[in-house]
Coordinates of C-alpha atoms in Angstrom, one line a residue:
L1301 CA -0.1 -0.1 0.0
L1302 CA 1.3 3.4 -0.9
V1303 CA 0.3 6.3 1.2
L1304 CA -0.1 9.7 -0.7
G1305 CA -0.1 13.2 0.9
L1306 CA -1.3 16.4 -0.7
F1307 CA -0.8 16.7 -4.4
G1308 CA 0.1 13.0 -4.7
Q1309 CA 3.3 13.4 -2.6
Q1310 CA 4.5 10.0 -1.7
L1311 CA 5.1 9.8 2.1
T1312 CA 6.0 6.1 2.9
A1313 CA 5.4 2.6 1.8
V1314 CA 3.4 0.3 4.2
V1315 CA 4.2 -3.3 4.2
G1316 CA 0.7 -5.1 4.0
D1317 CA -2.6 -3.8 5.6
G1318 CA -1.8 -4.7 9.2
G1319 CA 1.3 -2.5 9.5
G1320 CA 4.1 -3.1 11.8
G1321 CA 6.4 -5.1 9.2
F1322 CA 7.5 -8.6 9.7
G1323 CA 8.5 -9.9 13.3
G1324 CA 8.7 -8.0 16.4
C1325 CA 5.5 -6.7 18.0
G1326 CA 3.7 -6.0 14.7
F1327 CA 2.2 -2.7 16.1
P1328 CA -0.8 -1.9 13.8
A1329 CA -0.6 1.7 14.7
I1330 CA 1.1 4.8 16.7
Y1331 CA -0.6 7.2 19.2
N1332 CA 1.9 10.0 19.9
F1333 CA 1.7 12.9 22.5
G1334 CA 4.2 15.6 22.7
D1335 CA 5.3 18.9 21.7
S1336 CA 7.0 20.4 18.6
N1337 CA 9.8 17.7 18.7
S1338 CA 7.0 15.3 17.4
D1339 CA 4.4 17.6 16.1
T1340 CA 3.6 16.6 12.4
G1341 CA 1.2 19.3 11.6
G1342 CA -1.1 20.0 14.9
I1343 CA 0.0 23.6 15.7
S1344 CA 0.2 24.5 12.1
A1345 CA -3.3 23.5 11.3
A1346 CA -4.9 24.8 14.4
I1347 CA -3.2 28.2 15.3
S1348 CA -0.2 29.3 13.0
E1349 CA 0.9 27.8 9.8
I1350 CA 4.5 26.4 9.8
T1351 CA 5.7 28.2 6.5
P1352 CA 8.8 27.4 4.1
P1353 CA 11.6 27.0 4.3
N1354 CA 10.4 24.5 6.9
G1355 CA 10.2 21.0 5.2
V1356 CA 12.6 21.9 2.4
T1357 CA 14.7 18.8 2.6
F1358 CA 12.1 15.9 2.6
F1359 CA 8.3 17.1 2.7
G1360 CA 8.3 20.2 0.8
N1361 CA 5.7 23.1 1.7
F1362 CA 3.2 21.2 3.5
S1363 CA 5.1 19.2 6.3
G1364 CA 3.6 20.8 9.1
R1365 CA 6.9 20.2 10.9
A1366 CA 9.3 22.8 12.7
C1367 CA 12.1 21.2 10.8
D1368 CA 13.7 21.0 7.4
G1369 CA 12.5 17.2 7.1
R1370 CA 11.5 14.3 9.2
L1371 CA 11.4 14.1 13.1
I1372 CA 12.2 11.2 15.2
I1373 CA 8.4 10.3 15.4
D1374 CA 8.8 9.8 11.5
F1375 CA 11.8 7.6 11.8
I1376 CA 9.7 5.6 14.5
A1377 CA 7.1 5.0 12.0
E1378 CA 9.4 4.2 9.3
N1379 CA 11.3 1.6 11.6
L1380 CA 7.7 0.0 12.2
K1381 CA 6.9 0.1 8.5
L1382 CA 4.1 2.2 9.2
P1383 CA 2.8 5.6 7.5
Y1384 CA 3.9 9.0 8.8
L1385 CA 1.4 10.1 11.3
S1386 CA -1.5 12.6 10.5
A1387 CA -2.1 15.4 13.1
Y1388 CA -5.2 15.0 14.9
L1389 CA -6.0 18.6 14.3
D1390 CA -5.3 18.5 10.7
S1391 CA -8.4 17.8 8.7
I1392 CA -7.0 18.0 5.2
G1393 CA -5.3 15.0 3.7
S1394 CA -5.2 12.9 6.9
S1395 CA -5.6 9.3 7.4
F1396 CA -5.9 7.8 10.9
R1397 CA -5.9 4.1 9.8
H1398 CA -2.6 3.4 11.4
G1399 CA -2.7 6.0 14.4
A1400 CA -2.9 9.6 15.1
N1401 CA -0.6 12.3 16.4
F1402 CA -1.8 14.6 19.2
A1403 CA 1.5 16.4 19.7
T1404 CA 1.3 20.2 19.0
G1405 CA 4.2 22.7 19.2
G1406 CA 4.6 24.3 22.3
S1407 CA 2.7 22.0 24.5
S1408 CA 3.6 21.1 28.2
I1409 CA 2.6 18.4 30.5
R1410 CA 1.0 21.1 32.7
P1411 CA -1.7 23.7 31.7
G1412 CA -0.4 27.1 31.1
G1413 CA 2.8 27.7 29.2
Y1414 CA 3.1 28.4 25.5
S1415 CA 0.2 26.3 24.1
P1416 CA -3.4 25.4 25.2
F1417 CA -3.0 22.0 24.1
H1418 CA -1.3 20.5 27.1
L1419 CA -0.9 16.7 27.8
G1420 CA -4.3 16.5 29.6
V1421 CA -6.0 18.0 26.5
Q1422 CA -4.1 15.7 24.3
V1423 CA -5.4 12.7 26.1
N1424 CA -9.0 14.0 26.2
Q1425 CA -8.7 14.4 22.5
F1426 CA -7.6 10.9 22.2
L1427 CA -10.5 9.7 24.2
Q1428 CA -12.9 11.4 22.0
F1429 CA -11.1 10.1 19.0
K1430 CA -11.3 6.5 20.1
A1431 CA -15.0 6.7 21.2
R1432 CA -15.9 8.4 17.9
T1433 CA -13.8 6.4 15.4
T1434 CA -15.0 3.1 17.0
A1435 CA -18.8 4.0 16.6
L1436 CA -18.4 5.1 13.1
Y1437 CA -16.1 2.1 12.4
N1438 CA -18.7 -0.3 13.9
Q1439 CA -21.5 1.3 11.9
L1440 CA -20.0 2.1 8.5
S1441 CA -16.3 0.3 8.5
P1442 CA -15.1 3.5 6.7
Y1443 CA -11.7 3.6 4.9
G1444 CA -9.1 5.6 6.8
L1445 CA -10.3 4.9 10.4
P1446 CA -8.4 2.8 12.8
R1447 CA -9.7 -0.5 13.6
P1448 CA -11.3 -0.9 17.0
Q1449 CA -9.0 -3.9 17.9
D1450 CA -5.9 -2.1 17.1
F1451 CA -6.1 0.5 20.1
S1452 CA -5.0 -2.1 22.6
K1453 CA -2.1 -3.3 20.1
A1454 CA -0.9 0.0 19.2
L1455 CA 2.2 1.7 20.5
Y1456 CA 1.7 4.8 22.6
T1457 CA 4.7 7.2 22.3
I1458 CA 5.1 10.2 24.5
D1459 CA 7.7 13.1 24.0
I1460 CA 6.9 16.1 26.2
G1461 CA 8.2 18.1 29.1
Q1462 CA 10.8 20.4 27.6
N1463 CA 8.4 23.2 27.5
D1464 CA 7.5 22.8 31.2
L1465 CA 11.2 23.6 31.9
S1466 CA 11.6 26.3 29.3
Y1467 CA 8.6 28.2 30.5
G1468 CA 9.4 27.9 34.0
F1469 CA 12.9 29.3 33.2
Q1470 CA 11.5 32.3 31.5
H1471 CA 8.8 33.1 34.2
T1472 CA 10.1 31.8 37.4
T1473 CA 13.5 30.9 39.4
E1474 CA 15.5 27.9 39.1
K1475 CA 14.4 26.9 42.5
Q1476 CA 10.7 27.3 41.4
V1477 CA 11.5 25.2 38.4
Q1478 CA 13.1 22.4 40.4
A1479 CA 10.1 22.4 43.0
S1480 CA 7.5 22.0 40.2
I1481 CA 9.0 18.7 38.7
P1482 CA 7.1 16.3 41.0
D1483 CA 3.7 18.2 40.0
I1484 CA 4.6 18.0 36.5
L1485 CA 5.4 14.2 36.6
G1486 CA 2.3 13.7 38.7
Q1487 CA 0.2 14.9 35.6
F1488 CA 2.3 12.9 33.4
S1489 CA 1.4 9.7 35.6
Q1490 CA -2.4 10.7 35.4
A1491 CA -2.1 10.8 31.8
V1492 CA -0.5 7.4 31.3
N1493 CA -3.3 6.1 33.8
S1494 CA -5.9 7.5 31.6
L1495 CA -4.6 5.8 28.5
Y1496 CA -4.1 2.6 30.2
K1497 CA -7.7 2.7 31.4
E1498 CA -8.7 3.1 27.8
G1499 CA -6.7 -0.1 26.6
A1500 CA -3.3 1.2 26.0
R1501 CA -0.6 -1.3 27.0
Y1502 CA 2.6 -0.4 25.2
F1503 CA 4.4 2.9 25.9
W1504 CA 7.5 4.3 24.6
V1505 CA 8.6 7.5 26.7
H1506 CA 11.2 10.0 25.6
N1507 CA 13.0 11.7 28.3
T1508 CA 13.8 15.5 27.6
G1509 CA 16.9 16.6 25.8
P1510 CA 19.8 18.8 26.8
L1511 CA 17.8 22.0 27.0
G1512 CA 20.9 24.2 27.8
C1513 CA 22.5 23.0 24.4
L1514 CA 19.7 24.6 22.2
P1515 CA 21.5 27.6 20.4
Y1516 CA 18.7 29.8 21.2
N1517 CA 19.2 29.3 25.0
V1518 CA 23.0 29.4 24.6
R1519 CA 22.8 32.8 23.2
Y1520 CA 20.3 33.9 26.1
Y1521 CA 22.7 32.6 28.8
K1522 CA 26.1 33.3 27.2
S1523 CA 26.4 36.8 28.9
N1524 CA 26.4 35.2 32.3
P1525 CA 29.7 34.3 33.4
G1526 CA 30.3 30.7 34.4
N1527 CA 26.8 29.7 33.0
L1528 CA 28.3 27.7 30.2
D1529 CA 29.7 24.1 30.5
R1530 CA 32.7 22.3 28.5
N1531 CA 30.6 21.7 25.6
G1532 CA 29.3 25.4 25.5
C1533 CA 25.9 24.6 26.8
A1534 CA 23.8 26.5 29.5
K1535 CA 24.6 24.6 32.7
P1536 CA 21.5 25.5 34.8
Q1537 CA 19.1 24.3 32.0
N1538 CA 21.0 21.0 31.4
E1539 CA 21.3 20.1 35.1
M1540 CA 17.3 20.8 35.4
A1541 CA 16.9 18.7 32.3
W1542 CA 18.9 15.9 34.0
E1543 CA 17.0 16.1 37.3
F1544 CA 13.6 16.1 35.4
N1545 CA 14.8 13.0 33.4
R1546 CA 15.8 11.3 36.8
Q1547 CA 12.6 11.6 38.5
L1548 CA 10.9 10.9 35.1
K1549 CA 12.7 7.4 35.1
E1550 CA 11.6 6.7 38.7
K1551 CA 7.9 7.7 37.8
V1552 CA 8.2 5.2 34.7
S1553 CA 9.6 2.5 37.2
H1554 CA 6.7 3.2 39.6
L1555 CA 4.0 3.1 36.8
R1556 CA 5.3 -0.3 35.8
A1557 CA 4.5 -1.6 39.4
Q1558 CA 1.1 0.1 39.3
L1559 CA -0.1 -1.1 35.8
P1560 CA 0.8 -4.7 35.7
D1561 CA -0.4 -5.3 32.2
A1562 CA 1.5 -2.3 30.8
T1563 CA 5.0 -2.2 29.2
L1564 CA 6.8 1.0 29.4
T1565 CA 10.0 1.8 28.0
Y1566 CA 12.0 4.7 29.0
V1567 CA 14.1 6.2 26.2
D1568 CA 17.3 8.3 27.0
V1569 CA 17.1 10.7 24.3
Y1570 CA 18.9 13.2 26.4
S1571 CA 22.3 11.1 26.2
S1572 CA 21.9 10.6 22.4
K1573 CA 21.4 14.4 21.7
L1574 CA 24.2 15.4 24.1
A1575 CA 26.7 12.6 22.5
L1576 CA 25.9 14.2 19.1
I1577 CA 26.4 17.8 20.3
S1578 CA 29.8 16.9 22.1
D1579 CA 31.2 15.3 18.9
A1580 CA 29.5 17.2 16.2
K1581 CA 32.5 17.7 14.1
N1582 CA 33.7 14.2 14.0
Q1583 CA 30.1 13.3 13.0
G1584 CA 30.3 15.5 9.9
F1585 CA 28.3 18.5 11.4
V1586 CA 29.2 22.2 11.8
D1587 CA 29.3 24.1 15.1
P1588 CA 26.3 22.7 16.9
F1589 CA 25.4 26.1 18.0
N1590 CA 25.3 27.5 14.2
F1591 CA 21.8 26.8 13.3
C1592 CA 20.6 26.8 9.7
C1593 CA 17.1 28.9 9.5
G1594 CA 16.8 32.3 11.0
N1595 CA 20.6 32.7 12.0
Y1596 CA 21.8 36.2 11.2
G1597 CA 23.9 37.1 13.9
Y1598 CA 20.6 36.9 15.9
H1599 CA 17.4 35.0 16.0
I1600 CA 14.5 35.2 13.6
N1601 CA 11.8 32.7 13.7
C1602 CA 12.2 30.3 10.7
G1603 CA 9.8 31.1 8.0
K1604 CA 9.6 35.0 9.0
Q1605 CA 11.2 37.8 7.3
A1606 CA 13.3 40.7 8.9
T1607 CA 14.9 43.8 7.3
V1608 CA 18.3 44.9 8.5
N1609 CA 19.8 47.8 6.9
G1610 CA 17.8 47.4 3.9
T1611 CA 18.6 43.8 3.4
V1612 CA 15.9 41.1 3.8
Y1613 CA 16.7 38.2 5.8
G1614 CA 14.6 35.1 6.1
N1615 CA 15.9 32.1 4.0
S1616 CA 17.7 29.1 5.3
C1617 CA 21.3 28.0 4.6
G1618 CA 22.1 26.1 1.9
H1619 CA 23.2 23.0 3.5
P1620 CA 20.9 21.9 6.4
W1621 CA 22.2 18.4 6.5
R1622 CA 25.4 19.7 8.0
H1623 CA 23.7 21.4 10.9
I1624 CA 22.5 19.8 14.2
S1625 CA 20.0 22.6 14.9
W1626 CA 17.7 23.6 12.2
D1627 CA 16.3 26.9 13.8
G1628 CA 18.0 27.3 17.0
I1629 CA 15.2 25.4 18.9
H1630 CA 14.5 22.4 16.8
Y1631 CA 16.8 19.7 15.3
S1632 CA 17.4 19.1 11.9
Q1633 CA 16.6 16.1 9.8
A1634 CA 20.0 14.9 9.7
A1635 CA 20.3 15.3 13.4
N1636 CA 16.9 13.6 14.1
R1637 CA 18.0 10.6 11.9
W1638 CA 21.4 10.3 13.9
I1639 CA 19.5 10.3 17.2
A1640 CA 16.7 8.0 15.8
T1641 CA 19.7 5.5 14.8
Q1642 CA 21.0 5.6 18.5
I1643 CA 17.8 5.0 20.2
L1644 CA 15.6 2.9 18.0
N1645 CA 17.9 -0.1 18.7
G1646 CA 17.2 -0.1 22.5
S1647 CA 20.8 0.6 23.6
L1648 CA 19.7 3.8 25.6
S1649 CA 16.2 2.3 26.8
D1650 CA 15.3 0.9 30.0
P1651 CA 14.6 -2.0 29.4
P1652 CA 17.2 -2.3 26.6
V1653 CA 14.8 -3.3 23.8
P1654 CA 14.4 -2.0 20.3
V1655 CA 11.1 -0.1 19.5
Y1656 CA 9.7 -3.1 17.5
E1657 CA 10.2 -5.2 20.6
A1658 CA 8.7 -2.7 22.9
C1659 CA 5.7 -5.1 23.8
D1660 CA 8.0 -7.6 25.5
H1661 CA 6.5 -7.9 28.9
T1662 CA 9.3 -10.4 30.2
K1663 CA 11.9 -7.7 30.0
N1664 CA 9.9 -4.9 31.4
K1665 CA 9.3 -6.3 34.9

């Protein structure tokens, strides 16, 4: 089966009608929850269109992604031989036969922050999606909707939390950010429990990346003496991300004990991203703090234009594949591919299973 996007653009090839490829768990669908790191068009459809040159490397003009190409969630879909996920909020050209993406740019776990679509809202959207599509399928068996039996067999991916920390750093003190982590993770736990009650059993949970290594944050913190570590990243933000991840790993462990039929895989994305940034030159990348789109000695939002001394700026660089950071905040397709290669084989996961075996209960206890 060949899945086509707008204007007949080929998105991916799907092996068979059941999805999941050959061997492994054979996941028939993916349901994703998160922020812009895994948003495939939600915020662009709902609030503000993500314009070119975003998407220039792979998808073209209508990717809906804050990236020049594919995100890690896209590489997960490829690994599982499933189509790229349509955004739940995007009604144009979408198919939900093999899952849906509830992630939206700017989202956080807790309410407030940059986006109204916090994790609780995303989970509620899923609950409504499941109820309505199940009713329609049972009545009409329409093409493009998920099979009701696939919800309990699907992989539930979660990549969120970065914006809780970022918003906290912008609007409160470091001590207040640290003090907020238990409540943030308490609401994360509630979301997982809600999905579990609806039949979700297989969870793939990404921790948050090295926030202090985002070029946008490095520029903001650079003026404060002693704030940068040996890699040139902002120490306070990386230390907070590390603490968030420590507590997240504990929370996932507690959830395993509370939800006996669930299989939860904790994925250390932080280590993979930091390893790439620390070894950028040897991996074929330019300075990791030199981003591709919107970098003119200061930061312009990618896709926007600015005029400085009569010169109009707004285009991307000519070689995005050499950059780790696409726009100062989000990773490039080349970086996402490198990171995906590191995490999808299970070497940075707890338990250490590849994504296509993330249903293995025996290694999860």
